[in-house]
Short mmCIF file of C-alpha atoms in Angstrom, two decimals:
data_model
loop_
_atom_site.label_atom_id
_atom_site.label_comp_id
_atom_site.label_asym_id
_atom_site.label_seq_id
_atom_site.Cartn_x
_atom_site.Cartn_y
_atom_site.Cartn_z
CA UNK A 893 -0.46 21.94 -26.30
CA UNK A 894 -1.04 19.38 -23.62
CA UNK A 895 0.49 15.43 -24.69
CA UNK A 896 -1.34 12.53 -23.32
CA UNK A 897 -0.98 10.43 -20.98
CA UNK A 898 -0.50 6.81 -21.23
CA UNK A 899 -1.56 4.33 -18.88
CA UNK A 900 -0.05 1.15 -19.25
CA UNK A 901 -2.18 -1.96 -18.15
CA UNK A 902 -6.10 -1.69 -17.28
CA UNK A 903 -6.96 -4.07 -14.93
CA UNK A 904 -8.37 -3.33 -11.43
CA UNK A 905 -6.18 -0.28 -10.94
CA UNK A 906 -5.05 0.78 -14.10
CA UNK A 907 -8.78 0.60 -15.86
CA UNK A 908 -9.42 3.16 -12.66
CA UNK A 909 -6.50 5.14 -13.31
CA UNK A 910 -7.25 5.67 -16.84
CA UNK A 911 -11.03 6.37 -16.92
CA UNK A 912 -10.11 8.66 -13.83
CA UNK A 913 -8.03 10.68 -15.11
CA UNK A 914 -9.80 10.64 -18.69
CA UNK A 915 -12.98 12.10 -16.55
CA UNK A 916 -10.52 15.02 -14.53
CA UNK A 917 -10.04 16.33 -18.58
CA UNK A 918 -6.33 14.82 -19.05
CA UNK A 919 -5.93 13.28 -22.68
CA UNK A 920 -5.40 9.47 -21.52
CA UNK A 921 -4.59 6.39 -24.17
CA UNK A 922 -4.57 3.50 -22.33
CA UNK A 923 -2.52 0.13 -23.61
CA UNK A 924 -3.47 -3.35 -22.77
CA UNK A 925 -2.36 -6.45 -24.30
CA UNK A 926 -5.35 -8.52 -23.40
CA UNK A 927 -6.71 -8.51 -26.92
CA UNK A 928 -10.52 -9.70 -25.58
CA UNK A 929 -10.34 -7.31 -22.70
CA UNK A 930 -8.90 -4.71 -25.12
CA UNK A 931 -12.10 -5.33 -27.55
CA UNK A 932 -14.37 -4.71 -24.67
CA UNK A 933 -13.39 -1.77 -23.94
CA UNK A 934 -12.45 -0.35 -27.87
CA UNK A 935 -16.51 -1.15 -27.97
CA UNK A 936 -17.43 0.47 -24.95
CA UNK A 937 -18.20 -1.70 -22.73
CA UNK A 938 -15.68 -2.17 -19.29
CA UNK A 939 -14.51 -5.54 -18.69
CA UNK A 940 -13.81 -5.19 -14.65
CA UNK A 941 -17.11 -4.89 -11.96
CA UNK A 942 -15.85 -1.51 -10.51
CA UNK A 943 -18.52 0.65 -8.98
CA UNK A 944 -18.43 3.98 -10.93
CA UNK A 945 -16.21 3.00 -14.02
CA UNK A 946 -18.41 2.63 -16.63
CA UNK A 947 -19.84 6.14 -15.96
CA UNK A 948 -16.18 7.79 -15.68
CA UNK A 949 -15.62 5.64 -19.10
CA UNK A 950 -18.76 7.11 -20.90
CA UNK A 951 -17.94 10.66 -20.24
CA UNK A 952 -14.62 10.37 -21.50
CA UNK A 953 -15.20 8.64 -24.51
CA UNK A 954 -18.54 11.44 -24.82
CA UNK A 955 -15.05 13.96 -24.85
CA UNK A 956 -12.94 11.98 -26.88
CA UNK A 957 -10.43 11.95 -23.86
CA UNK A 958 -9.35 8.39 -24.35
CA UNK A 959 -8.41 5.84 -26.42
CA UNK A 960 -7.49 2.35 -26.27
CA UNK A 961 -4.33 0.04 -27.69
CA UNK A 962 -2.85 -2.79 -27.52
CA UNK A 963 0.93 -1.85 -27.57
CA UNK A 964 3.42 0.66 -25.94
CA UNK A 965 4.32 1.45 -29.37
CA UNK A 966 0.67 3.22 -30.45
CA UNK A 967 0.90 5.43 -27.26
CA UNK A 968 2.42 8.10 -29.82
CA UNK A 969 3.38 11.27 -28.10
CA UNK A 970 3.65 11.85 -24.33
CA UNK A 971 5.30 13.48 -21.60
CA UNK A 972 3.67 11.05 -18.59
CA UNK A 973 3.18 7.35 -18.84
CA UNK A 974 1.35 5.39 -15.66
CA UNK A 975 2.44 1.89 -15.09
CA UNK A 976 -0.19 0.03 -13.69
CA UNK A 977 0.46 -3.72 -15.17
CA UNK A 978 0.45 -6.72 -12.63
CA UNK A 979 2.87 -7.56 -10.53
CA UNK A 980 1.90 -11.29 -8.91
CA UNK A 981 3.85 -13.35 -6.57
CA UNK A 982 6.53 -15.79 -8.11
CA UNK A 983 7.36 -19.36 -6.53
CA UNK A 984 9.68 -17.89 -3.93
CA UNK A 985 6.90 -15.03 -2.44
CA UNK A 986 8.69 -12.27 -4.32
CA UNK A 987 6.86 -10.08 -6.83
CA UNK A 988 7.06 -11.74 -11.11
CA UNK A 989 8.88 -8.10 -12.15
CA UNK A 990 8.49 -9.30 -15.64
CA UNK A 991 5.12 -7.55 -17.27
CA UNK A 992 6.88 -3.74 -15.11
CA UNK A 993 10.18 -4.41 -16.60
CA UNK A 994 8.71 -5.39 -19.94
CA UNK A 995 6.89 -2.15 -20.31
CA UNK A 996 9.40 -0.16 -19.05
CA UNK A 997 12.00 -1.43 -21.96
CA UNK A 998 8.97 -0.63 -24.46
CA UNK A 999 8.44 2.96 -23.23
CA UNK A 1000 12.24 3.56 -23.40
CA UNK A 1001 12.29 1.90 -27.43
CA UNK A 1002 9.41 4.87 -27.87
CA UNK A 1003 9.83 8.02 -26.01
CA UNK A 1004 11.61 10.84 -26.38
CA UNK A 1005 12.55 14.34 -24.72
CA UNK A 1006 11.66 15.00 -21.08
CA UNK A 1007 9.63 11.67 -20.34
CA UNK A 1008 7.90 10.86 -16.45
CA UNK A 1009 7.67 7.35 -15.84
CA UNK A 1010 4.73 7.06 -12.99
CA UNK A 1011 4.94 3.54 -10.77
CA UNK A 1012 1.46 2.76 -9.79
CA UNK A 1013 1.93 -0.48 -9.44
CA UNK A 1014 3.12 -2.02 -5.88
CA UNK A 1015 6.54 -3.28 -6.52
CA UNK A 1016 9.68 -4.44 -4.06
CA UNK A 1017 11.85 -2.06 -2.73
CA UNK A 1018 14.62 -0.76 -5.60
CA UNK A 1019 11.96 -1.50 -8.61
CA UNK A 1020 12.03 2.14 -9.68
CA UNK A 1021 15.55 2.07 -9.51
CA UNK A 1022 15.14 -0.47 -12.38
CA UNK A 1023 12.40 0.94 -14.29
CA UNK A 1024 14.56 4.02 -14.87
CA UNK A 1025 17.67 1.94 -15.79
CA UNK A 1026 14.95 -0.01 -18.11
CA UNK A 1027 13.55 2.52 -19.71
CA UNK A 1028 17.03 4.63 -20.21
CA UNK A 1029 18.67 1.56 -21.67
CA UNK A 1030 15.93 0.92 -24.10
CA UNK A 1031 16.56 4.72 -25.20
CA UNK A 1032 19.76 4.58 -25.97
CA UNK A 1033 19.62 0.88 -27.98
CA UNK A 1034 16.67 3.07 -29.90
CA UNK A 1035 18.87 6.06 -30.20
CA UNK A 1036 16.34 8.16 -28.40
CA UNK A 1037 17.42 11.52 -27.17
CA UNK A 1038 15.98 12.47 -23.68
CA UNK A 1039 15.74 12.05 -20.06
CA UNK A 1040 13.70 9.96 -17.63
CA UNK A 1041 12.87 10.48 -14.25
CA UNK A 1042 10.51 8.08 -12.36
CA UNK A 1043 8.03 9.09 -9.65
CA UNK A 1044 7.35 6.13 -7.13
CA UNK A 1045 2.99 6.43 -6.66
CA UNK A 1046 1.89 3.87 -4.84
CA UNK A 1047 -2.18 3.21 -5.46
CA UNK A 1048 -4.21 2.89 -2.27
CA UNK A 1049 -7.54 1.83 -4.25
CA UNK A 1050 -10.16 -0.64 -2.32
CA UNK A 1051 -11.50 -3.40 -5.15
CA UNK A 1052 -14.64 -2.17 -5.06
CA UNK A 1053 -14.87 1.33 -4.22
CA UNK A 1054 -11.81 2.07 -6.14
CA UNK A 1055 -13.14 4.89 -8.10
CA UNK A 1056 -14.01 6.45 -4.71
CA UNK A 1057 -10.92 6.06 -3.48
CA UNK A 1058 -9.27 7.66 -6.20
CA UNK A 1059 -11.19 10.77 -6.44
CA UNK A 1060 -11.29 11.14 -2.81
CA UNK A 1061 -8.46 10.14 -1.87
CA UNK A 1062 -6.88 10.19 2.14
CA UNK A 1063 -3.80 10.62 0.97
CA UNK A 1064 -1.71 10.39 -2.14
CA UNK A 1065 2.13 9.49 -2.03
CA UNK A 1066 4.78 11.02 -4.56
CA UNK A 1067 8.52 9.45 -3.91
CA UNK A 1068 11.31 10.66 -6.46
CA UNK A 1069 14.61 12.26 -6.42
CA UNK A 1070 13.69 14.70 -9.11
CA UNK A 1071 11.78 17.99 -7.92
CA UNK A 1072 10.53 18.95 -10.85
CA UNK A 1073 8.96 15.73 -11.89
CA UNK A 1074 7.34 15.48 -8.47
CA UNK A 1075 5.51 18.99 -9.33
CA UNK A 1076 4.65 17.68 -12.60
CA UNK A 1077 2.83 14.80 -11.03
CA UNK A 1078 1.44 17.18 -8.40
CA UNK A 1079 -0.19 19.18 -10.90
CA UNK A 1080 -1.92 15.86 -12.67
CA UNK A 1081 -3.79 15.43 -9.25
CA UNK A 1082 -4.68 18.89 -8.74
CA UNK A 1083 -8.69 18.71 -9.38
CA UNK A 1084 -8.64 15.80 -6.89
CA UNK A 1085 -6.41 18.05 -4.27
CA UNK A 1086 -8.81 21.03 -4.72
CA UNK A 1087 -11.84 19.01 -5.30
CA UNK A 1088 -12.53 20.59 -8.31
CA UNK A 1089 -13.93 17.77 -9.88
CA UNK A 1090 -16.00 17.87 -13.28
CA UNK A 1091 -19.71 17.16 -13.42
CA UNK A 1092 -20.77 13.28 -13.09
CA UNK A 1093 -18.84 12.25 -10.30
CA UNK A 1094 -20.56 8.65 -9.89
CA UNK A 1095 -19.46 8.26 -6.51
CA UNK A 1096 -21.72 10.74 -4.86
CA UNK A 1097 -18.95 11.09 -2.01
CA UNK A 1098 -18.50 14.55 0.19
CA UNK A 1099 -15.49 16.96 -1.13
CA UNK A 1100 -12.22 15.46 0.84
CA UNK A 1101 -9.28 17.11 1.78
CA UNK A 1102 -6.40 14.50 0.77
CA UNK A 1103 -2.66 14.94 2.15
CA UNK A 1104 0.37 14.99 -0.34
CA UNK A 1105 3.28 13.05 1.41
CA UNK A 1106 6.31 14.07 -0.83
CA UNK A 1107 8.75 11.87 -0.26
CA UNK A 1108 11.83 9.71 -1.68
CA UNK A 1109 11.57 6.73 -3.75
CA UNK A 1110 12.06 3.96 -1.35
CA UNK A 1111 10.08 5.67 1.31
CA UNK A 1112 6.87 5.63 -1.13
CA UNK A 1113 7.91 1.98 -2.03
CA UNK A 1114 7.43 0.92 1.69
CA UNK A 1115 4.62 2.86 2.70
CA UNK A 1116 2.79 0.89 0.57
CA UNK A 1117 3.54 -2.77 1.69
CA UNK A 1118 3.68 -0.87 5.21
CA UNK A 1119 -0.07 -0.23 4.57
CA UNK A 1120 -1.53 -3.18 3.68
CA UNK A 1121 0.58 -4.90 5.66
CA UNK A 1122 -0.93 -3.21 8.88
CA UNK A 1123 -4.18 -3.58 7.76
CA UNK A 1124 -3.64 -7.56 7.19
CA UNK A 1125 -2.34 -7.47 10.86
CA UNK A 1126 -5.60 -5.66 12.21
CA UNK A 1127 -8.01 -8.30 10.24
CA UNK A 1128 -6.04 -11.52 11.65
CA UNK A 1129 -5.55 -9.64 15.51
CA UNK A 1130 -9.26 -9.67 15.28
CA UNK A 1131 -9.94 -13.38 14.35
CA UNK A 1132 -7.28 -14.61 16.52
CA UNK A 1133 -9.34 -12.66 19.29
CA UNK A 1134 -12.48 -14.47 18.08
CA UNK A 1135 -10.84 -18.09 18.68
CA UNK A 1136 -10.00 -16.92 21.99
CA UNK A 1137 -14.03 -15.91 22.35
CA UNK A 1138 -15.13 -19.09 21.58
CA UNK A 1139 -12.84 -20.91 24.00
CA UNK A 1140 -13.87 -18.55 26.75
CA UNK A 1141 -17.54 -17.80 25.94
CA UNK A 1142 -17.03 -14.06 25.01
CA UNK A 1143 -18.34 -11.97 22.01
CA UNK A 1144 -16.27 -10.88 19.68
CA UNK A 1145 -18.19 -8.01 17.94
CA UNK A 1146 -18.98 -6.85 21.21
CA UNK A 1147 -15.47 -6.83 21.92
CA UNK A 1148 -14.35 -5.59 18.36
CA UNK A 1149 -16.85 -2.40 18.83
CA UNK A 1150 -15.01 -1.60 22.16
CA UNK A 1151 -11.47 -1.76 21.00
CA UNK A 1152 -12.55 0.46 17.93
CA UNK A 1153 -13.92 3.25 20.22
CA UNK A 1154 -10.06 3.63 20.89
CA UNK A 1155 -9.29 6.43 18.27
CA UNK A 1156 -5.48 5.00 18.49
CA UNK A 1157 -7.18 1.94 16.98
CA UNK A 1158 -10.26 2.91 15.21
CA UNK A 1159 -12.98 0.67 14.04
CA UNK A 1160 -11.56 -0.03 10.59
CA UNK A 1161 -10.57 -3.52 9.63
CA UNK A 1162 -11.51 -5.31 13.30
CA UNK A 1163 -14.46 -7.49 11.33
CA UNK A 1164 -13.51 -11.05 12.15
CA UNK A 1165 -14.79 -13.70 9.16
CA UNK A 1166 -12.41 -16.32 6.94
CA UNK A 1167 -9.55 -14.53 6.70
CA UNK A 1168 -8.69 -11.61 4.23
CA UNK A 1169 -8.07 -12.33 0.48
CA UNK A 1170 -7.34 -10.28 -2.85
CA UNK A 1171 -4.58 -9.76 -5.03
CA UNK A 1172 -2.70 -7.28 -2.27
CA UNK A 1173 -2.71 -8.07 1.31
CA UNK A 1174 -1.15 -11.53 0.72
CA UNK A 1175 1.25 -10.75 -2.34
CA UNK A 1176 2.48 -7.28 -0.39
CA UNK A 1177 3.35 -9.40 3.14
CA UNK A 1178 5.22 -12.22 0.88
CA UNK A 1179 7.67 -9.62 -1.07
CA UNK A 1180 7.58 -7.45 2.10
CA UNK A 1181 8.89 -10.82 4.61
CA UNK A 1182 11.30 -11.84 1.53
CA UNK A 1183 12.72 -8.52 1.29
CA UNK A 1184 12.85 -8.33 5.11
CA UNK A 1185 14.68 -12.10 5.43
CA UNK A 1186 17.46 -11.36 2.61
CA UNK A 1187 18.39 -8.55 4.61
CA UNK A 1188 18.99 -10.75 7.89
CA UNK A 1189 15.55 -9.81 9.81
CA UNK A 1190 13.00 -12.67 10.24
CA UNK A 1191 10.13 -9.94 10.41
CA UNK A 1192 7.78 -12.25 12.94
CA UNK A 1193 4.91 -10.24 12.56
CA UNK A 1194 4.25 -10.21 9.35
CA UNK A 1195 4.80 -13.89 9.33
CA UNK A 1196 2.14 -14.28 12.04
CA UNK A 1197 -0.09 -12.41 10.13
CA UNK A 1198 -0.25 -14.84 6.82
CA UNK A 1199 0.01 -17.86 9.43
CA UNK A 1200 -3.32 -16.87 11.41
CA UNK A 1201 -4.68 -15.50 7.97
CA UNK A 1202 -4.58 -19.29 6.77
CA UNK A 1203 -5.66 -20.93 10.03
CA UNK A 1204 -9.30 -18.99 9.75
CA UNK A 1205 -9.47 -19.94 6.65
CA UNK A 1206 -10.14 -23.42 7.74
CA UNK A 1207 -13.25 -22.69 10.02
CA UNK A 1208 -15.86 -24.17 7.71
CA UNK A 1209 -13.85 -27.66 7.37
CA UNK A 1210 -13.70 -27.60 11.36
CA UNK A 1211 -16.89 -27.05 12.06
CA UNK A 1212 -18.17 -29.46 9.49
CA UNK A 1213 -16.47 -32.25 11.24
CA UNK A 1214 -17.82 -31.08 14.48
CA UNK A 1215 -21.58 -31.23 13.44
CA UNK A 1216 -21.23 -33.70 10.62
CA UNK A 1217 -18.99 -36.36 12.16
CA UNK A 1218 -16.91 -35.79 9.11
CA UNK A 1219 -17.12 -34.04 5.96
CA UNK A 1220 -17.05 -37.04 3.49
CA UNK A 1221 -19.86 -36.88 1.07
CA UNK A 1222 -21.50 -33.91 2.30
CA UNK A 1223 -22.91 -31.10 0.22
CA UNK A 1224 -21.83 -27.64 1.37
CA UNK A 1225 -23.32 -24.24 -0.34
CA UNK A 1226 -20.68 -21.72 -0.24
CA UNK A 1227 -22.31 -17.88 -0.19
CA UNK A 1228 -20.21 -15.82 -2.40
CA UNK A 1229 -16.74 -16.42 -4.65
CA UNK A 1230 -14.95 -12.94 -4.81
CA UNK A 1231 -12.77 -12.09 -2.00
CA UNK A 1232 -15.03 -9.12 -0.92
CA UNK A 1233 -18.81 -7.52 -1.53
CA UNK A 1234 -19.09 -5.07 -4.80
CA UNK A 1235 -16.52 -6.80 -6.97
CA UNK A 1236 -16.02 -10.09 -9.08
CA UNK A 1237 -12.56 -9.97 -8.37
CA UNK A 1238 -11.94 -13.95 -7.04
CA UNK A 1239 -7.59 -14.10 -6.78
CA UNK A 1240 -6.71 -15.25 -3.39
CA UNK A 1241 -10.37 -15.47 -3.02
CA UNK A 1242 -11.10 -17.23 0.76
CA UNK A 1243 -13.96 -18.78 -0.79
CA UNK A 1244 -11.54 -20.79 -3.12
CA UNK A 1245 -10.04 -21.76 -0.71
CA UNK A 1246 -12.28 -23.33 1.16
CA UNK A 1247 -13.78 -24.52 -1.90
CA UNK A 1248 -10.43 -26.48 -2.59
CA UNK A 1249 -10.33 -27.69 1.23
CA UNK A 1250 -13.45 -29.04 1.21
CA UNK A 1251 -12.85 -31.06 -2.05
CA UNK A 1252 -9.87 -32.73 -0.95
CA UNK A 1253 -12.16 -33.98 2.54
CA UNK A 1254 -14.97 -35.79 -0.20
CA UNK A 1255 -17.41 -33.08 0.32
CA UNK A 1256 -19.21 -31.67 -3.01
CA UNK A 1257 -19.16 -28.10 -3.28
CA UNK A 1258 -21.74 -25.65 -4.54
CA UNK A 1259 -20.98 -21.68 -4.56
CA UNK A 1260 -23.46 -18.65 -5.77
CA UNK A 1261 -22.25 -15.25 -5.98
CA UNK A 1262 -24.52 -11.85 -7.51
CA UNK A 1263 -21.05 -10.83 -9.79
CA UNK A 1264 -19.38 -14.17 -10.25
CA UNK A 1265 -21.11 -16.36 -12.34
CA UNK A 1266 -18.38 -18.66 -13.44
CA UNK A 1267 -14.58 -19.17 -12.93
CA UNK A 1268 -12.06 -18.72 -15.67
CA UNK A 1269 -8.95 -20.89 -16.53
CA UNK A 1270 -6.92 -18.60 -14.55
CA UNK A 1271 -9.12 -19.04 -11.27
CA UNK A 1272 -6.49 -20.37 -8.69
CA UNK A 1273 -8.27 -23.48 -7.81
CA UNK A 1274 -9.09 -27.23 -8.82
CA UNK A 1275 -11.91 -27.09 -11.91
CA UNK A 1276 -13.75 -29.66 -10.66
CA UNK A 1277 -13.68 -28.37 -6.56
CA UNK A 1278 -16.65 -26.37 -7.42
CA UNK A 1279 -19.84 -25.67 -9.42
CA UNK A 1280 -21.01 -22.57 -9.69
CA UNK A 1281 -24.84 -22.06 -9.76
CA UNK A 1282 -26.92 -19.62 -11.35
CA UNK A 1283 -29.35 -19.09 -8.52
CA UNK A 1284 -28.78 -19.14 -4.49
CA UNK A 1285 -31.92 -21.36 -4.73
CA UNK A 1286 -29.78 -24.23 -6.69
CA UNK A 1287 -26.55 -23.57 -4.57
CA UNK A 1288 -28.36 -24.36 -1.41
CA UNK A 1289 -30.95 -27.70 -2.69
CA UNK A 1290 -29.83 -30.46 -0.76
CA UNK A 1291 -26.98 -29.09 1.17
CA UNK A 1292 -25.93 -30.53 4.60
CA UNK A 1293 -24.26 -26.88 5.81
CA UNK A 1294 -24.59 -23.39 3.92
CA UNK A 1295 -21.57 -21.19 4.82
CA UNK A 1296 -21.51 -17.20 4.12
CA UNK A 1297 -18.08 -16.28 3.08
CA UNK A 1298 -18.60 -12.77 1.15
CA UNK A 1299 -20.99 -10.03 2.65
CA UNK A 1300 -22.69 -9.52 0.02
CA UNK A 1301 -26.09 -7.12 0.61
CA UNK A 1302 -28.43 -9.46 -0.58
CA UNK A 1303 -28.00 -12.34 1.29
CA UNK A 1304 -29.46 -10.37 4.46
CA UNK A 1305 -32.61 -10.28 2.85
CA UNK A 1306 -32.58 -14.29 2.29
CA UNK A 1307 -35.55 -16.17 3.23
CA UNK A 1308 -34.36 -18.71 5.57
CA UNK A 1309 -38.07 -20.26 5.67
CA UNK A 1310 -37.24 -21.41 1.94
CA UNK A 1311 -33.81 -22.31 2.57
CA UNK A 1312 -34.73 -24.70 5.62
CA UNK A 1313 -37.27 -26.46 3.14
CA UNK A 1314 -34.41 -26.38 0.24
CA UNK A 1315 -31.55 -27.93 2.73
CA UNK A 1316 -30.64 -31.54 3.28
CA UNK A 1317 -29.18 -30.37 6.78
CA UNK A 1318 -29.67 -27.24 9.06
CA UNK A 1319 -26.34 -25.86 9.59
CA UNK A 1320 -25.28 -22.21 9.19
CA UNK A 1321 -21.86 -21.20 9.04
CA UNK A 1322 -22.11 -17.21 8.96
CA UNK A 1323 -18.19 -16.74 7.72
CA UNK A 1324 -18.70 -12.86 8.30
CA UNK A 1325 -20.95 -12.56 10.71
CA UNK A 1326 -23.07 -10.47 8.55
CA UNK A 1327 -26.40 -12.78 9.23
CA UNK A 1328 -29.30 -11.91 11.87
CA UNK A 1329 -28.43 -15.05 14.18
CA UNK A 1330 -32.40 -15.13 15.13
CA UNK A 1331 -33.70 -14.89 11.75
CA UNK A 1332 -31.93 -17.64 11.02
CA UNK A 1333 -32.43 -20.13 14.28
CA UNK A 1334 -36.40 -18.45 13.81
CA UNK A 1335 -36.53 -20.96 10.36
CA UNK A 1336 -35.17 -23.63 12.21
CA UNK A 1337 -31.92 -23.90 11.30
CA UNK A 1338 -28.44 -23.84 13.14
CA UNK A 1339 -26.81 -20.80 13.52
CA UNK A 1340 -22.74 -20.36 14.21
CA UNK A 1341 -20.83 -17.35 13.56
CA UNK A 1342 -17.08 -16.56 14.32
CA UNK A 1343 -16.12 -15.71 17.95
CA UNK A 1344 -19.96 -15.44 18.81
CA UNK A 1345 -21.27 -17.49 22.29
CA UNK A 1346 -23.44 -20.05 21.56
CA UNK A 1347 -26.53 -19.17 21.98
CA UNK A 1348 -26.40 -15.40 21.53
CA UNK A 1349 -28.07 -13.36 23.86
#
């Protein structure tokens, strides 16, 4: 008879991970400590905005293939356990170990027999080393009899379109030492391999053909941070490029869709905007440069990266000054709060950011955002840098400068007629350039977007 599988932590990945593999028929309990967010989803509902997850959620509970607790202890049972708990950036850049090492010790006080330990979550270089010391250690101060083995895989899911990416997958990375606990994982993805998916996929995506890398466990530890690292190098190349437009008069999405016609470069991540944000790009290139420096390399790239990253982040201030004369005791309307379109998902957030910026210059802040309609305690920013309205309508009244700073759908369907009449000033900032430039200058405003001439033709 098939155990379950327990998947520890269900947040952005791990709520994913669970309800995905609940859906592909696998018998899944699912532990998080989070009582409220543990409620929520012991009643049904799914605490996360995560395109798809509710629906993978409600066929699994319609097959009884999951169930929810709050400690390692309940998981009962099992010959797999997932870790997917956070892993944030500590003082020093490095990634806070404590919540991975914490369940790992748990696991160990509880299992028994043959037991595979699965990292999901993105961890330094030598963490599995320590989860399987963790977990063994805990097994013998239980007086568990068994063996561990510990399969490095890395998640690759877009906030988002994470249930997409998980189910279609473009790759999917297994690093361990122990052959037979790499098969074992191998066979938990099969249905995504083959596409043999059941019925109610939610993402309404074409069959994929996804490539296994086998590999060993550092390897799979680094092609992760190598990953997002690259990408985070793609997104600032492309802003930098737009600065250099707007000193020489060029176009940067002109020149953006050239260089992406390059299949050695491809389209993906050239969008110039604010800067990137999220819980990954930044957290991965800290551990990754930290990891890279205590081994004697300074790793210049990857420090240019977060240094360009926080330059753009500081358009809307600049450009305030330049139109305002200065930004004290202005009213600015910021367009969005999460750090990207289909999520509510608002840690390392640009808006925030630029939210927090703008306070500390006198100017009083506004934001509206479809998902986000207010910011909890944990939001990483000053409670009183921003109010959060309910409608775009009140985030723009008597603003001197609106500034876009998450593509979200909707706001290229805004009436800029209504805005005009709703404004204070006329300025534009379009952070993404995701805005129809002569729609906008049509109502009678002022239109700027990043590394675009002025006017454009």
């Amino acid at each position: 008879m098939k155990k379950p599988i327990a998947v520890i932590g269900t947040g952005y990945v791990g709520g994913v991970v669970a309800g995905a593999l609940a859906y592909l028929g696998h018998d899944v309990v699912a532990v998080e400590r989070d009582l409220e967010k543990l409620a929520s989803f012991q009643a049904g509902a799914v605490p996360v905005h995560e395109a798809g997850l509710a629906e993978l959620m409600e066929i699994a509970r319609a097959d009884n293939r999951i169930r929810f607790v709050a400690e390692v202890k309940e998981v009962g049972d099992i010959d797999i356990a997932f870790l997917c708990v956070g892993t944030p950036s500590d003082r020093n850049g490095d990634a806070d170990l404590t919540a991975i090492r914490r369940a790992a010790a748990d696991l160990g006080a509880v299992v028994s027999g043959r037991t595979i330990v699965v990292t999901k979550s993105t961890v330094p270089i030598g963490t599995n080393v320590r989860v399987q010391v963790d977990v063994e250690k805990a097994m013998r101060a239980a007086g568990n009899e068994g063996s561990v083995a510990v399969v490095s895989n890395p998640e690759f899911l877009r906030t988002g379109s994470a249930v997409g990416d998980f189910l279609h997958p473009d790759r999917i990375v297994l690093g361990s030492d122990d052959s037979e606990a790499l098969e074992a994982i191998f066979e938990v993805y099969k249905p995504i391999l083959d596409q043999e998916l059941p019925p109610g996929d939610p993402t309404g995506l074409p069959d994929s053909s996804a490539t296994v890398v086998r590999t060993d466990v550092t390897s799979a530890e680094l092609i992760k941070y190598a990953s997002n690292s690259f990408l985070a190098m793609k997104i600032s190349f492309i802003n930098e490029m737009a600065q250099i437009c707007e000193l020489v008069g060029a176009d940067v999405e002109t020149i953006s869709a050239a260089l992406g016609l390059d299949q050695r470069i491809s389209p993906h991540f050239l969008r110039p905007g604010l800067g990137w944000g999220g819980s990954c790009f930044g957290k991965d290139l800290a551990s990754l440069t930290l990891t890279a420096r205590e081994l004697g390399y300074s790793a210049p790239l990857l420090e240019a990266t977060r240094t360009v990253n926080d330059l753009q982040r500081g358009e809307v201030s600049r450009r305030l000054r330049r139109h305002l004369g200065g930004a004290q005791g202005a009213k600015v309307a910021l367009l969005g709060l999460s750090f990207k379109p289909g999520t509510d998902d608002v840690r390392d957030a640009p808006a925030l950011h630029i939210a927090e910026t703008l306070y500390e210059d006198g100017v009083e802040v506004f934001a509206y955002d479809p998902v986000v309609k207010h910011l909890s305690e944990h939001a990483e920013i000053e409670r009183d840098a921003v109010t959060v309205a309910a409608t775009l309508e009140a985030a723009v009244s008597g603003a001197d400068a609106v500034a876009l700073v998450t593509e979200w759908s909707e706001f290229r369907s805004i009436d800029w007629n209504s805005v005009k009449d709703l404004m204070r000033g006329d300025l534009i900032i379009d952070g993404r350039n995701a805005l129809d430039p002569q729609e906008v200058r049509a109502a009678g405003l002022t239109y700027e977007g990043i590394g675009r001439p002025y006017p454009i033709q």
